[in-house]
Tab-separated table of C-alpha atoms in Angstrom:
chain	number	residue	atom	x	y	z
A	1	UNK	CA	-44.760	28.798	-8.251
A	2	UNK	CA	-43.880	32.311	-9.480
A	3	UNK	CA	-46.875	32.307	-11.837
A	4	UNK	CA	-49.197	31.369	-8.981
A	5	UNK	CA	-47.707	34.009	-6.694
A	6	UNK	CA	-48.006	36.878	-9.152
A	7	UNK	CA	-51.490	35.747	-10.201
A	8	UNK	CA	-52.622	36.152	-6.594
A	9	UNK	CA	-51.178	39.651	-6.492
A	10	UNK	CA	-52.964	40.531	-9.731
A	11	UNK	CA	-56.287	39.303	-8.384
A	12	UNK	CA	-55.824	41.301	-5.181
A	13	UNK	CA	-54.956	44.430	-7.199
A	14	UNK	CA	-58.103	44.117	-9.301
A	15	UNK	CA	-60.225	43.646	-6.178
A	16	UNK	CA	-58.885	46.854	-4.639
A	17	UNK	CA	-59.484	49.188	-7.568
A	18	UNK	CA	-62.922	50.032	-6.182
A	19	UNK	CA	-61.245	52.545	-3.793
A	20	UNK	CA	-57.663	53.232	-4.850
A	21	UNK	CA	-54.625	51.267	-5.800
A	22	UNK	CA	-52.265	49.854	-3.188
A	23	UNK	CA	-49.030	51.808	-2.713
A	24	UNK	CA	-46.496	49.060	-2.149
A	25	UNK	CA	-45.424	46.071	-4.185
A	26	UNK	CA	-44.941	42.756	-2.373
A	27	UNK	CA	-41.544	41.541	-1.314
A	28	UNK	CA	-40.416	38.479	-3.309
A	29	UNK	CA	-41.285	35.116	-1.820
A	30	UNK	CA	-38.584	34.106	0.709
A	31	UNK	CA	-36.161	31.587	-0.727
A	32	UNK	CA	-35.487	29.883	2.576
A	33	UNK	CA	-37.414	27.027	4.106
A	34	UNK	CA	-40.312	29.013	5.573
A	35	UNK	CA	-42.370	31.996	4.467
A	36	UNK	CA	-41.287	34.950	6.591
A	37	UNK	CA	-44.489	36.689	7.670
A	38	UNK	CA	-43.077	40.212	7.941
A	39	UNK	CA	-41.055	40.099	4.732
A	40	UNK	CA	-44.051	38.826	2.769
A	41	UNK	CA	-46.490	41.513	3.866
A	42	UNK	CA	-48.492	43.487	1.305
A	43	UNK	CA	-50.247	46.793	1.967
A	44	UNK	CA	-53.975	46.845	1.218
A	45	UNK	CA	-55.829	49.188	3.603
A	46	UNK	CA	-57.934	51.779	1.754
A	47	UNK	CA	-59.131	55.175	3.010
A	48	UNK	CA	-62.750	54.156	2.520
A	49	UNK	CA	-62.308	51.225	4.944
A	50	UNK	CA	-61.521	53.607	7.817
A	51	UNK	CA	-63.543	56.008	9.972
A	52	UNK	CA	-60.871	57.969	11.909
A	53	UNK	CA	-63.466	60.322	13.376
A	54	UNK	CA	-64.769	57.576	15.694
A	55	UNK	CA	-61.400	56.429	17.097
A	56	UNK	CA	-60.915	57.335	20.753
A	57	UNK	CA	-57.475	55.911	21.556
A	58	UNK	CA	-54.211	57.358	20.246
A	59	UNK	CA	-52.520	55.567	17.328
A	60	UNK	CA	-55.739	53.831	16.266
A	61	UNK	CA	-55.519	54.984	12.665
A	62	UNK	CA	-51.763	54.348	12.555
A	63	UNK	CA	-52.351	50.802	13.800
A	64	UNK	CA	-55.026	50.057	11.201
A	65	UNK	CA	-52.940	51.508	8.364
A	66	UNK	CA	-50.087	49.172	9.327
A	67	UNK	CA	-52.324	46.160	8.545
A	68	UNK	CA	-50.775	43.880	5.897
A	69	UNK	CA	-51.703	40.521	4.390
A	70	UNK	CA	-49.534	37.582	3.371
A	71	UNK	CA	-50.493	36.733	-0.227
A	72	UNK	CA	-49.243	33.146	-0.030
A	73	UNK	CA	-51.916	32.500	2.617
A	74	UNK	CA	-54.813	33.310	0.238
A	75	UNK	CA	-56.405	35.701	2.698
A	76	UNK	CA	-55.740	33.650	5.841
A	77	UNK	CA	-52.894	35.615	7.475
A	78	UNK	CA	-52.709	39.329	8.340
A	79	UNK	CA	-50.448	41.304	10.658
A	80	UNK	CA	-50.117	44.802	12.070
A	81	UNK	CA	-48.007	46.892	14.425
A	82	UNK	CA	-50.360	47.279	17.361
A	83	UNK	CA	-49.500	50.732	18.760
A	84	UNK	CA	-52.753	51.380	20.631
A	85	UNK	CA	-52.288	51.684	24.385
A	86	UNK	CA	-55.454	50.074	25.678
A	87	UNK	CA	-56.310	51.068	29.302
A	88	UNK	CA	-56.403	47.557	30.725
A	89	UNK	CA	-56.414	48.810	34.312
A	90	UNK	CA	-60.025	49.953	33.826
A	91	UNK	CA	-61.030	46.308	33.365
A	92	UNK	CA	-59.426	45.055	36.564
A	93	UNK	CA	-62.179	45.302	39.149
A	94	UNK	CA	-61.104	46.470	42.594
A	95	UNK	CA	-61.677	43.735	45.165
A	96	UNK	CA	-63.085	46.094	47.770
A	97	UNK	CA	-65.208	48.777	46.104
A	98	UNK	CA	-65.777	48.546	42.345
A	99	UNK	CA	-68.733	46.545	40.973
A	100	UNK	CA	-67.629	43.199	39.616
A	101	UNK	CA	-68.343	41.800	36.189
A	102	UNK	CA	-70.928	39.083	36.673
A	103	UNK	CA	-70.169	35.479	35.801
A	104	UNK	CA	-71.457	34.347	32.368
A	105	UNK	CA	-72.409	37.919	31.446
A	106	UNK	CA	-70.049	38.957	28.656
A	107	UNK	CA	-72.087	41.777	27.144
A	108	UNK	CA	-71.342	44.553	29.707
A	109	UNK	CA	-67.597	43.922	29.330
A	110	UNK	CA	-67.876	43.920	25.542
A	111	UNK	CA	-69.977	47.101	25.526
A	112	UNK	CA	-67.383	48.823	27.732
A	113	UNK	CA	-64.637	47.764	25.336
A	114	UNK	CA	-66.470	49.177	22.314
A	115	UNK	CA	-67.038	52.477	24.094
A	116	UNK	CA	-63.317	52.603	24.927
A	117	UNK	CA	-62.325	52.087	21.310
A	118	UNK	CA	-65.067	53.988	19.495
A	119	UNK	CA	-66.735	56.240	22.034
A	120	UNK	CA	-70.039	54.465	21.576
A	121	UNK	CA	-70.401	55.606	17.959
A	122	UNK	CA	-69.371	52.263	16.472
A	123	UNK	CA	-72.279	50.330	14.993
A	124	UNK	CA	-73.620	47.904	17.579
A	125	UNK	CA	-73.889	44.550	15.851
A	126	UNK	CA	-75.663	42.959	18.786
A	127	UNK	CA	-75.051	40.362	21.508
A	128	UNK	CA	-72.004	38.169	21.149
A	129	UNK	CA	-72.266	35.000	19.083
A	130	UNK	CA	-70.704	31.933	20.678
A	131	UNK	CA	-67.803	30.572	18.630
A	132	UNK	CA	-67.264	26.945	19.747
A	133	UNK	CA	-63.628	25.939	19.853
A	134	UNK	CA	-61.386	23.342	21.391
A	135	UNK	CA	-57.601	23.164	20.833
A	136	UNK	CA	-54.837	20.654	21.528
A	137	UNK	CA	-51.087	20.773	22.026
A	138	UNK	CA	-47.960	19.414	23.676
A	139	UNK	CA	-44.413	20.170	24.809
A	140	UNK	CA	-41.268	18.320	23.744
A	141	UNK	CA	-37.530	18.943	23.290
A	142	UNK	CA	-35.615	19.500	20.075
A	143	UNK	CA	-32.291	17.706	19.449
A	144	UNK	CA	-30.458	20.648	21.043
A	145	UNK	CA	-32.378	20.151	24.278
A	146	UNK	CA	-34.528	23.274	23.836
A	147	UNK	CA	-38.180	23.158	24.865
A	148	UNK	CA	-40.699	23.265	22.030
A	149	UNK	CA	-44.242	24.355	22.769
A	150	UNK	CA	-46.956	23.351	20.295
A	151	UNK	CA	-50.592	24.303	19.922
A	152	UNK	CA	-53.524	23.707	17.566
A	153	UNK	CA	-56.283	26.305	17.525
A	154	UNK	CA	-59.446	24.401	16.618
A	155	UNK	CA	-62.897	25.765	16.023
A	156	UNK	CA	-64.986	27.801	13.610
A	157	UNK	CA	-62.727	28.697	10.650
A	158	UNK	CA	-61.207	32.132	10.947
A	159	UNK	CA	-58.241	34.081	9.622
A	160	UNK	CA	-55.225	34.959	11.770
A	161	UNK	CA	-54.169	38.470	12.721
A	162	UNK	CA	-50.665	38.720	14.202
A	163	UNK	CA	-50.240	41.707	16.516
A	164	UNK	CA	-46.678	43.016	16.799
A	165	UNK	CA	-46.751	44.913	20.073
A	166	UNK	CA	-43.465	46.791	19.668
A	167	UNK	CA	-44.533	49.979	21.422
A	168	UNK	CA	-45.939	48.824	24.772
A	169	UNK	CA	-47.040	51.030	27.600
A	170	UNK	CA	-44.308	52.192	30.012
A	171	UNK	CA	-43.091	49.310	32.167
A	172	UNK	CA	-44.704	46.610	29.993
A	173	UNK	CA	-42.997	44.071	27.728
A	174	UNK	CA	-43.050	43.816	23.958
A	175	UNK	CA	-44.799	40.799	22.470
A	176	UNK	CA	-46.111	39.032	19.391
A	177	UNK	CA	-49.738	37.964	19.781
A	178	UNK	CA	-51.873	35.668	17.627
A	179	UNK	CA	-55.585	36.372	17.332
A	180	UNK	CA	-58.510	35.036	15.340
A	181	UNK	CA	-60.677	37.509	13.399
A	182	UNK	CA	-63.766	35.340	13.745
A	183	UNK	CA	-63.614	35.150	17.546
A	184	UNK	CA	-63.117	38.877	18.093
A	185	UNK	CA	-65.907	39.859	15.731
A	186	UNK	CA	-68.392	37.200	16.844
A	187	UNK	CA	-67.853	38.545	20.343
A	188	UNK	CA	-68.919	41.847	18.764
A	189	UNK	CA	-72.085	40.179	17.491
A	190	UNK	CA	-71.330	39.746	13.782
A	191	UNK	CA	-70.418	36.977	11.340
A	192	UNK	CA	-69.449	39.454	8.591
A	193	UNK	CA	-65.755	38.734	9.141
A	194	UNK	CA	-65.912	34.941	8.913
A	195	UNK	CA	-64.715	34.752	5.312
A	196	UNK	CA	-60.941	34.295	5.024
A	197	UNK	CA	-60.344	37.121	2.525
A	198	UNK	CA	-62.987	39.482	3.887
A	199	UNK	CA	-60.558	42.250	4.838
A	200	UNK	CA	-59.348	42.490	1.229
A	201	UNK	CA	-62.812	43.629	0.150
A	202	UNK	CA	-62.416	47.418	-0.241
A	203	UNK	CA	-66.005	47.879	0.927
A	204	UNK	CA	-65.329	46.080	4.222
A	205	UNK	CA	-65.018	48.298	7.278
A	206	UNK	CA	-61.879	47.388	9.254
A	207	UNK	CA	-62.352	49.628	12.301
A	208	UNK	CA	-63.342	46.572	14.326
A	209	UNK	CA	-59.857	45.074	13.863
A	210	UNK	CA	-58.732	47.418	16.644
A	211	UNK	CA	-60.489	44.932	18.959
A	212	UNK	CA	-58.164	42.052	18.053
A	213	UNK	CA	-56.260	42.489	21.313
A	214	UNK	CA	-59.412	41.190	23.037
A	215	UNK	CA	-59.106	37.814	21.286
A	216	UNK	CA	-55.427	36.934	21.747
A	217	UNK	CA	-55.314	33.126	21.916
A	218	UNK	CA	-51.540	32.608	22.171
A	219	UNK	CA	-48.285	34.526	21.884
A	220	UNK	CA	-44.720	35.148	23.029
A	221	UNK	CA	-43.051	38.170	24.570
A	222	UNK	CA	-39.532	39.591	24.305
A	223	UNK	CA	-38.284	37.302	27.110
A	224	UNK	CA	-39.539	34.093	25.482
A	225	UNK	CA	-42.508	33.679	27.827
A	226	UNK	CA	-45.278	32.093	25.769
A	227	UNK	CA	-48.789	30.834	26.462
A	228	UNK	CA	-51.787	29.300	24.727
A	229	UNK	CA	-55.407	29.010	25.854
A	230	UNK	CA	-57.405	25.818	25.335
A	231	UNK	CA	-61.149	25.631	25.840
A	232	UNK	CA	-62.949	23.437	28.332
A	233	UNK	CA	-66.436	23.518	26.775
A	234	UNK	CA	-69.959	22.796	27.963
A	235	UNK	CA	-69.995	23.827	31.590
A	236	UNK	CA	-73.338	23.963	33.376
A	237	UNK	CA	-76.033	26.459	32.523
A	238	UNK	CA	-78.852	24.653	34.306
A	239	UNK	CA	-80.229	22.728	31.328
A	240	UNK	CA	-77.932	19.695	31.222
A	241	UNK	CA	-79.127	16.189	32.000
A	242	UNK	CA	-77.240	14.659	34.921
A	243	UNK	CA	-76.337	11.013	34.555
A	244	UNK	CA	-76.936	8.960	37.735
A	245	UNK	CA	-73.705	8.258	39.582
A	246	UNK	CA	-71.657	10.946	37.800
A	247	UNK	CA	-69.765	13.602	39.703
A	248	UNK	CA	-71.199	17.083	39.305
A	249	UNK	CA	-70.167	18.674	36.028
A	250	UNK	CA	-68.370	22.000	36.609
A	251	UNK	CA	-69.838	25.478	36.479
A	252	UNK	CA	-68.228	28.661	35.159
A	253	UNK	CA	-65.300	29.901	37.230
A	254	UNK	CA	-66.127	32.803	39.559
A	255	UNK	CA	-63.532	33.212	42.287
A	256	UNK	CA	-64.623	35.278	45.270
A	257	UNK	CA	-61.565	35.365	47.553
A	258	UNK	CA	-61.788	38.365	49.884
A	259	UNK	CA	-59.757	41.397	48.912
A	260	UNK	CA	-58.449	40.216	45.548
A	261	UNK	CA	-59.074	42.212	42.403
A	262	UNK	CA	-61.090	40.553	39.623
A	263	UNK	CA	-59.753	39.843	36.121
A	264	UNK	CA	-61.216	38.184	33.046
A	265	UNK	CA	-59.869	36.257	30.051
A	266	UNK	CA	-58.648	39.121	27.835
A	267	UNK	CA	-57.079	40.965	30.753
A	268	UNK	CA	-55.292	37.830	31.963
A	269	UNK	CA	-53.807	37.152	28.530
A	270	UNK	CA	-52.567	40.727	28.281
A	271	UNK	CA	-50.985	40.590	31.745
A	272	UNK	CA	-49.183	37.321	31.032
A	273	UNK	CA	-47.392	38.732	27.989
A	274	UNK	CA	-46.914	42.288	29.239
A	275	UNK	CA	-45.744	41.653	32.819
A	276	UNK	CA	-44.272	38.125	33.065
A	277	UNK	CA	-40.769	36.913	32.157
A	278	UNK	CA	-40.986	33.381	33.539
A	279	UNK	CA	-43.499	30.689	34.416
A	280	UNK	CA	-42.939	31.540	38.085
A	281	UNK	CA	-44.097	35.086	37.323
A	282	UNK	CA	-47.267	33.645	35.790
A	283	UNK	CA	-47.860	31.564	38.941
A	284	UNK	CA	-47.737	34.772	40.998
A	285	UNK	CA	-50.074	36.472	38.521
A	286	UNK	CA	-52.735	33.757	38.744
A	287	UNK	CA	-52.566	33.753	42.538
A	288	UNK	CA	-52.813	37.539	42.759
A	289	UNK	CA	-56.301	37.874	41.252
A	290	UNK	CA	-59.797	36.483	41.316
A	291	UNK	CA	-60.748	35.096	37.899
A	292	UNK	CA	-64.283	35.164	36.452
A	293	UNK	CA	-65.612	33.488	33.308
A	294	UNK	CA	-67.680	35.901	31.223
A	295	UNK	CA	-68.318	33.737	28.163
A	296	UNK	CA	-70.981	31.319	29.359
A	297	UNK	CA	-70.173	27.597	29.238
A	298	UNK	CA	-66.559	28.391	28.334
A	299	UNK	CA	-63.975	27.506	30.931
A	300	UNK	CA	-60.352	27.571	29.770
A	301	UNK	CA	-57.027	26.050	30.766
A	302	UNK	CA	-53.571	27.226	29.749
A	303	UNK	CA	-50.139	25.924	28.764
A	304	UNK	CA	-47.374	28.383	29.723
A	305	UNK	CA	-43.641	27.972	28.979
A	306	UNK	CA	-40.525	30.117	29.235
A	307	UNK	CA	-37.005	30.423	27.831
A	308	UNK	CA	-35.493	28.330	30.641
A	309	UNK	CA	-37.549	25.299	29.590
A	310	UNK	CA	-39.957	25.534	32.521
A	311	UNK	CA	-43.654	24.949	31.787
A	312	UNK	CA	-46.961	24.457	33.592
A	313	UNK	CA	-50.613	23.729	32.958
A	314	UNK	CA	-52.944	26.189	34.724
A	315	UNK	CA	-56.470	24.935	35.332
A	316	UNK	CA	-59.389	25.972	37.535
A	317	UNK	CA	-61.679	23.270	38.895
A	318	UNK	CA	-64.997	23.441	40.782
A	319	UNK	CA	-65.430	21.326	43.896
A	320	UNK	CA	-69.091	20.755	44.818
A	321	UNK	CA	-70.209	20.498	48.452
A	322	UNK	CA	-73.382	18.394	48.501
A	323	UNK	CA	-74.227	19.347	52.113
A	324	UNK	CA	-74.266	23.098	51.443
A	325	UNK	CA	-74.940	22.855	47.694
A	326	UNK	CA	-72.137	25.333	47.061
A	327	UNK	CA	-69.078	25.391	44.798
A	328	UNK	CA	-65.439	26.160	45.565
A	329	UNK	CA	-63.045	27.141	42.784
A	330	UNK	CA	-59.582	25.570	43.000
A	331	UNK	CA	-56.591	26.590	40.884
A	332	UNK	CA	-54.379	23.676	39.866
A	333	UNK	CA	-50.880	24.511	38.635
A	334	UNK	CA	-49.350	21.331	37.246
A	335	UNK	CA	-45.831	20.575	36.071
A	336	UNK	CA	-44.547	17.429	34.383
A	337	UNK	CA	-44.400	15.347	37.576
A	338	UNK	CA	-47.851	16.497	38.677
A	339	UNK	CA	-49.298	15.563	35.302
A	340	UNK	CA	-47.521	12.198	35.278
A	341	UNK	CA	-49.035	11.287	38.654
A	342	UNK	CA	-52.450	12.634	37.707
A	343	UNK	CA	-52.817	10.781	34.419
A	344	UNK	CA	-52.488	7.460	36.240
A	345	UNK	CA	-55.759	8.263	37.962
A	346	UNK	CA	-57.559	7.918	34.647
A	347	UNK	CA	-58.208	4.497	33.150
A	348	UNK	CA	-58.147	6.000	29.653
A	349	UNK	CA	-54.529	7.122	29.459
A	350	UNK	CA	-52.893	8.135	26.200
A	351	UNK	CA	-49.183	7.911	25.312
A	352	UNK	CA	-47.162	10.717	26.909
A	353	UNK	CA	-50.378	12.269	28.158
A	354	UNK	CA	-48.502	14.273	30.788
A	355	UNK	CA	-46.857	16.262	27.958
A	356	UNK	CA	-50.148	17.079	26.220
A	357	UNK	CA	-53.285	19.156	26.593
A	358	UNK	CA	-56.735	19.005	25.023
A	359	UNK	CA	-60.357	19.963	25.736
A	360	UNK	CA	-60.753	17.882	28.887
A	361	UNK	CA	-59.788	18.563	32.488
A	362	UNK	CA	-56.292	17.423	33.408
A	363	UNK	CA	-56.291	17.917	37.182
A	364	UNK	CA	-56.127	14.846	39.475
A	365	UNK	CA	-59.689	15.265	40.789
A	366	UNK	CA	-61.187	15.124	37.299
A	367	UNK	CA	-58.773	12.411	36.148
A	368	UNK	CA	-59.827	10.151	39.007
A	369	UNK	CA	-63.412	9.954	37.723
A	370	UNK	CA	-62.912	10.495	33.987
A	371	UNK	CA	-63.617	6.890	33.091
A	372	UNK	CA	-66.919	6.753	35.008
A	373	UNK	CA	-68.296	10.242	34.316
A	374	UNK	CA	-70.361	10.231	31.174
A	375	UNK	CA	-70.386	14.045	31.084
A	376	UNK	CA	-66.587	14.062	30.923
A	377	UNK	CA	-66.679	11.744	27.922
A	378	UNK	CA	-68.972	14.217	26.164
A	379	UNK	CA	-66.175	16.760	26.490
A	380	UNK	CA	-63.674	14.435	24.840
A	381	UNK	CA	-63.306	10.692	24.403
A	382	UNK	CA	-59.536	11.290	23.990
A	383	UNK	CA	-59.582	9.909	20.437
A	384	UNK	CA	-58.000	13.014	18.966
A	385	UNK	CA	-55.306	13.397	21.609
A	386	UNK	CA	-54.531	9.670	21.471
A	387	UNK	CA	-53.984	9.887	17.730
A	388	UNK	CA	-51.742	12.936	18.047
A	389	UNK	CA	-49.671	11.625	20.936
A	390	UNK	CA	-49.238	8.245	19.269
A	391	UNK	CA	-47.184	10.145	16.679
A	392	UNK	CA	-45.368	12.091	19.412
A	393	UNK	CA	-41.744	11.668	20.417
A	394	UNK	CA	-40.087	13.334	23.416
A	395	UNK	CA	-37.361	14.662	21.082
A	396	UNK	CA	-38.400	16.171	17.740
A	397	UNK	CA	-37.196	18.899	15.431
A	398	UNK	CA	-39.457	21.903	14.911
A	399	UNK	CA	-40.590	20.431	11.587
A	400	UNK	CA	-41.340	17.049	13.126
A	401	UNK	CA	-43.267	18.676	15.965
A	402	UNK	CA	-45.372	20.664	13.498
A	403	UNK	CA	-46.096	17.480	11.570
A	404	UNK	CA	-47.109	15.767	14.813
A	405	UNK	CA	-49.610	18.526	15.569
A	406	UNK	CA	-51.361	17.735	12.295
A	407	UNK	CA	-52.361	14.351	13.697
A	408	UNK	CA	-54.572	16.191	16.174
A	409	UNK	CA	-56.090	18.432	13.530
A	410	UNK	CA	-59.681	17.538	13.047
A	411	UNK	CA	-61.279	20.267	15.081
A	412	UNK	CA	-64.043	19.592	17.549
A	413	UNK	CA	-65.832	17.154	15.247
A	414	UNK	CA	-68.663	19.620	14.681
A	415	UNK	CA	-69.756	20.291	11.070
A	416	UNK	CA	-67.775	23.095	9.500
A	417	UNK	CA	-65.075	23.250	12.159
A	418	UNK	CA	-61.367	22.686	11.605
A	419	UNK	CA	-57.944	23.682	12.857
A	420	UNK	CA	-57.290	27.350	12.193
A	421	UNK	CA	-53.577	27.180	12.892
A	422	UNK	CA	-50.856	24.936	14.292
A	423	UNK	CA	-47.845	26.613	15.937
A	424	UNK	CA	-44.492	25.506	17.297
A	425	UNK	CA	-42.820	27.995	19.644
A	426	UNK	CA	-39.166	27.810	20.673
A	427	UNK	CA	-39.099	30.097	23.729
A	428	UNK	CA	-35.304	29.989	24.093
A	429	UNK	CA	-34.622	31.102	20.524
A	430	UNK	CA	-37.722	33.264	20.269
A	431	UNK	CA	-38.939	31.622	17.071
A	432	UNK	CA	-42.354	30.564	15.850
A	433	UNK	CA	-43.317	28.407	12.878
A	434	UNK	CA	-46.921	27.659	11.935
A	435	UNK	CA	-49.254	26.476	9.203
A	436	UNK	CA	-52.921	27.135	8.483
A	437	UNK	CA	-55.852	24.725	8.106
A	438	UNK	CA	-53.688	21.606	8.254
A	439	UNK	CA	-51.919	22.600	5.024
A	440	UNK	CA	-48.228	21.710	5.289
A	441	UNK	CA	-47.425	22.963	1.781
A	442	UNK	CA	-46.929	26.448	3.263
A	443	UNK	CA	-45.170	26.919	6.617
A	444	UNK	CA	-44.722	30.440	7.982
A	445	UNK	CA	-42.163	31.834	10.396
A	446	UNK	CA	-41.702	34.729	12.797
A	447	UNK	CA	-38.468	35.493	14.637
A	448	UNK	CA	-40.021	37.114	17.679
A	449	UNK	CA	-36.798	38.366	19.236
A	450	UNK	CA	-35.604	39.966	15.997
A	451	UNK	CA	-38.975	41.575	15.265
A	452	UNK	CA	-39.233	43.104	18.740
A	453	UNK	CA	-35.804	44.743	18.792
């Protein structure tokens, strides 16, 4: 094992000599059960990978220079201290006066973000590239009675960047956020960052990594509040064939309630971690704003849990009025009992389905017609979730829960897709263990509470 470890370091050192040699030596591999992400970090950022003259926001260069990689991950795991104070309030559209972001039109939002980070001088790679993804997960208890919250991030392979937000804006909470390099950069219109070890190339520009806060897929804050987003793919764009007798397939969410301010995916994820201590706080947050989908054909639902053991599924659903040919967006907030009642409306139940989540709608309206709607079966035939939940037990250790997640790890069944990472959060203890690409030979850990002190 030692030979393999030091060989990887030697290879990385050779690769970096094109600019200058790295300053720090790696910390020895942890001797405990898991690989501690922070203790294993290795410095690699080179001067020639940075363009400080284009950074607009304070601490941009400091944030990028804090970027480290975990050598045991073979280029799959990076982390940084994210000290940039992004002006999120600019991206909350006033319900009365400001122009709204238009549904299914991501580019204006993305262009605004790039101007905010780089003043418009950053190279424009082009329109965003859709990165299909899915995801699955569940909740259970450990033998001590503590809630465990598990998630698989499935989709186009991409490396992880962990953002340690230890210096939040005044009044906001500290957090640890997980993001996928591929998603953030494909939203920026490029596939240059798809390769796992791409950031270790000394010729690779890393300025774009400042944008990783736009692609936070899950995380936990200093109070143990954690969330994960799961895609609901293939909403209408006007080209789909409608099967006779099916209910109307949903459209992208675009709430229009009078007087409420508008938020979008990235803003919502930031607000959950920066302003909420409990699931009840998240309920108030969702009800406070109008939500609009900017990434076309990409609706999302969320699992949210807190340190008390409370959890909910948050899911928007479109109700179609055939008489007026209009849509109404409904927010479903479902706890364990709601899910238990709702799953009985579907004739294709899976074991412990009320404790799970996957890329199909879970609300009672959708469940009632799942078995007869052919469009719903194109979303998911429940094969993956059935396999995972057949290995599920209501009480599992963290290790057992992580193993159970692997049973749901075969991506979206598209060529080239897989599970990027599988995570088990313990919101009461503030811990996180995870593995990459279904490989259980290396399990990584973060003690969120300790790291955010």
